[in-house]
């Protein structure tokens, strides 16, 4: 299985999670910062995992730009999954988070969602990650390849 993990990260928390996800998936895995990723040619991958920090209830601007660059139907035949990093706050129940919005964008581009989008929790606005979150992300990633 050929996998690409694309992430954006401001304080290093989302990068840490992206690496843990990449390490948990067997076979050929690339982990790229969104600034290094190319929105074309994604159909060369069997699995595309995309993650970003939640900013104003949506993905970071750079990640949103990447998602917008993916052509319509470009992800047909590609399994997709989404994650985000977020603070714990009552506001997320009102306004939402990035992962479901990333998943929706990937599905709209033709991807087949495998697994529910996952939110990974950080302490405060800049982190660090809450205890056990790296392991939880790795377990989620292992479940993706079983789908």
Coordinates of C-alpha atoms in Angstrom, one line a residue:
X1 CA 0.0 0.0 0.0
X2 CA 1.4 3.4 -1.0
X3 CA 0.4 6.1 1.5
X4 CA 0.8 9.9 1.6
X5 CA 0.3 11.8 4.9
X6 CA 0.0 15.6 4.3
X7 CA 0.0 17.9 7.3
X8 CA 0.2 21.5 8.3
X9 CA 1.7 22.4 11.7
X10 CA 2.4 25.7 13.5
X11 CA 3.8 24.6 16.8
X12 CA 5.0 21.1 15.9
X13 CA 2.0 19.2 17.5
X14 CA 0.4 18.2 14.2
X15 CA 3.8 17.3 12.7
X16 CA 4.3 14.9 15.6
X17 CA 0.9 13.3 15.0
X18 CA 1.5 13.1 11.2
X19 CA 4.8 11.3 11.9
X20 CA 3.2 8.9 14.4
X21 CA 0.5 8.1 11.8
X22 CA 3.1 7.5 9.1
X23 CA 5.1 5.3 11.4
X24 CA 2.0 3.2 12.3
X25 CA 1.1 2.4 8.6
X26 CA 3.1 -0.4 7.0
X27 CA 4.5 -0.4 3.5
X28 CA 5.5 2.7 1.6
X29 CA 4.6 5.9 3.4
X30 CA 5.6 9.6 2.7
X31 CA 4.9 12.3 5.3
X32 CA 5.0 15.8 3.8
X33 CA 4.3 19.3 5.1
X34 CA 1.6 20.9 3.1
X35 CA 4.2 23.3 1.6
X36 CA 6.0 20.4 0.1
X37 CA 3.0 18.5 -1.2
X38 CA 1.7 18.6 -4.7
X39 CA -2.1 18.6 -5.2
X40 CA -1.8 16.8 -8.5
X41 CA -0.9 13.2 -8.9
X42 CA -2.6 12.1 -5.7
X43 CA -4.3 9.2 -7.5
X44 CA -0.9 7.5 -7.4
X45 CA -1.5 6.7 -3.7
X46 CA -3.7 4.0 -2.3
X47 CA -4.3 6.1 0.9
X48 CA -4.2 9.8 1.5
X49 CA -4.2 11.0 5.1
X50 CA -4.6 14.8 5.6
X51 CA -4.3 16.7 8.9
X52 CA -4.1 20.2 10.2
X53 CA -4.6 22.3 13.3
X54 CA -8.1 23.7 13.8
X55 CA -8.2 27.4 13.2
X56 CA -11.5 29.3 13.6
X57 CA -13.4 25.9 13.4
X58 CA -11.7 24.9 10.1
X59 CA -8.4 23.8 8.7
X60 CA -5.4 26.1 8.7
X61 CA -5.3 28.5 5.7
X62 CA -2.4 26.6 4.0
X63 CA -4.2 23.3 4.3
X64 CA -7.4 24.8 3.0
X65 CA -5.4 26.1 0.0
X66 CA -4.0 22.7 -0.7
X67 CA -7.5 21.1 -0.5
X68 CA -8.8 23.8 -2.9
X69 CA -6.1 22.9 -5.4
X70 CA -7.1 19.2 -5.7
X71 CA -9.0 18.9 -8.9
X72 CA -12.6 17.5 -9.0
X73 CA -12.7 13.7 -9.1
X74 CA -8.9 13.6 -8.7
X75 CA -9.2 11.2 -5.7
X76 CA -11.4 8.6 -7.3
X77 CA -10.1 5.1 -6.3
X78 CA -8.1 6.7 -3.4
X79 CA -8.9 5.9 0.3
X80 CA -8.8 9.0 2.4
X81 CA -8.8 9.9 6.0
X82 CA -8.6 13.1 8.1
X83 CA -7.3 14.3 11.4
X84 CA -6.9 17.5 13.3
X85 CA -5.2 18.9 16.4
X86 CA -7.4 21.0 18.7
X87 CA -7.8 22.3 22.2
X88 CA -10.6 21.0 24.4
X89 CA -13.2 23.7 24.5
X90 CA -17.0 24.0 24.6
X91 CA -16.8 26.2 21.5
X92 CA -15.8 23.2 19.3
X93 CA -19.2 21.7 20.0
X94 CA -20.8 24.9 18.6
X95 CA -18.5 25.8 15.8
X96 CA -16.8 22.5 14.8
X97 CA -13.3 21.5 14.0
X98 CA -11.0 20.9 11.0
X99 CA -11.0 17.1 10.6
X100 CA -14.7 16.7 9.5
X101 CA -14.2 19.6 7.0
X102 CA -11.1 18.0 5.6
X103 CA -12.9 14.7 5.3
X104 CA -15.8 16.4 3.5
X105 CA -13.4 18.1 1.0
X106 CA -11.6 14.9 0.3
X107 CA -14.8 13.0 -0.3
X108 CA -16.0 15.8 -2.6
X109 CA -12.9 15.3 -4.7
X110 CA -13.8 11.6 -5.2
X111 CA -12.0 10.0 -2.2
X112 CA -13.4 7.0 -0.3
X113 CA -13.4 7.8 3.4
X114 CA -12.0 5.0 5.6
X115 CA -12.4 5.6 9.3
X116 CA -14.0 8.5 11.1
X117 CA -12.1 11.8 11.2
X118 CA -10.2 12.1 14.4
X119 CA -9.4 15.0 16.7
X120 CA -6.1 15.0 18.7
X121 CA -6.0 17.1 21.8
X122 CA -3.4 19.6 22.8
X123 CA -3.0 21.5 26.1
X124 CA -3.6 25.2 25.4
X125 CA -3.2 27.0 22.1
X126 CA 0.4 25.9 21.4
X127 CA 0.4 22.5 23.1
X128 CA 2.0 20.3 24.1
X129 CA -0.1 17.3 23.1
X130 CA -2.1 15.7 25.9
X131 CA -0.8 12.5 27.3
X132 CA -1.6 9.4 25.2
X133 CA -2.6 11.3 22.1
X134 CA 0.4 10.1 20.0
X135 CA -0.6 6.5 20.8
X136 CA -4.2 7.2 20.1
X137 CA -3.3 8.6 16.7
X138 CA -1.1 5.6 15.9
X139 CA -3.9 3.2 16.8
X140 CA -6.4 5.1 14.6
X141 CA -3.9 4.9 11.7
X142 CA -3.5 1.2 12.1
X143 CA -7.3 0.9 11.8
X144 CA -7.2 2.7 8.5
X145 CA -5.2 0.1 6.7
X146 CA -7.5 -2.6 8.0
X147 CA -10.4 -0.8 6.2

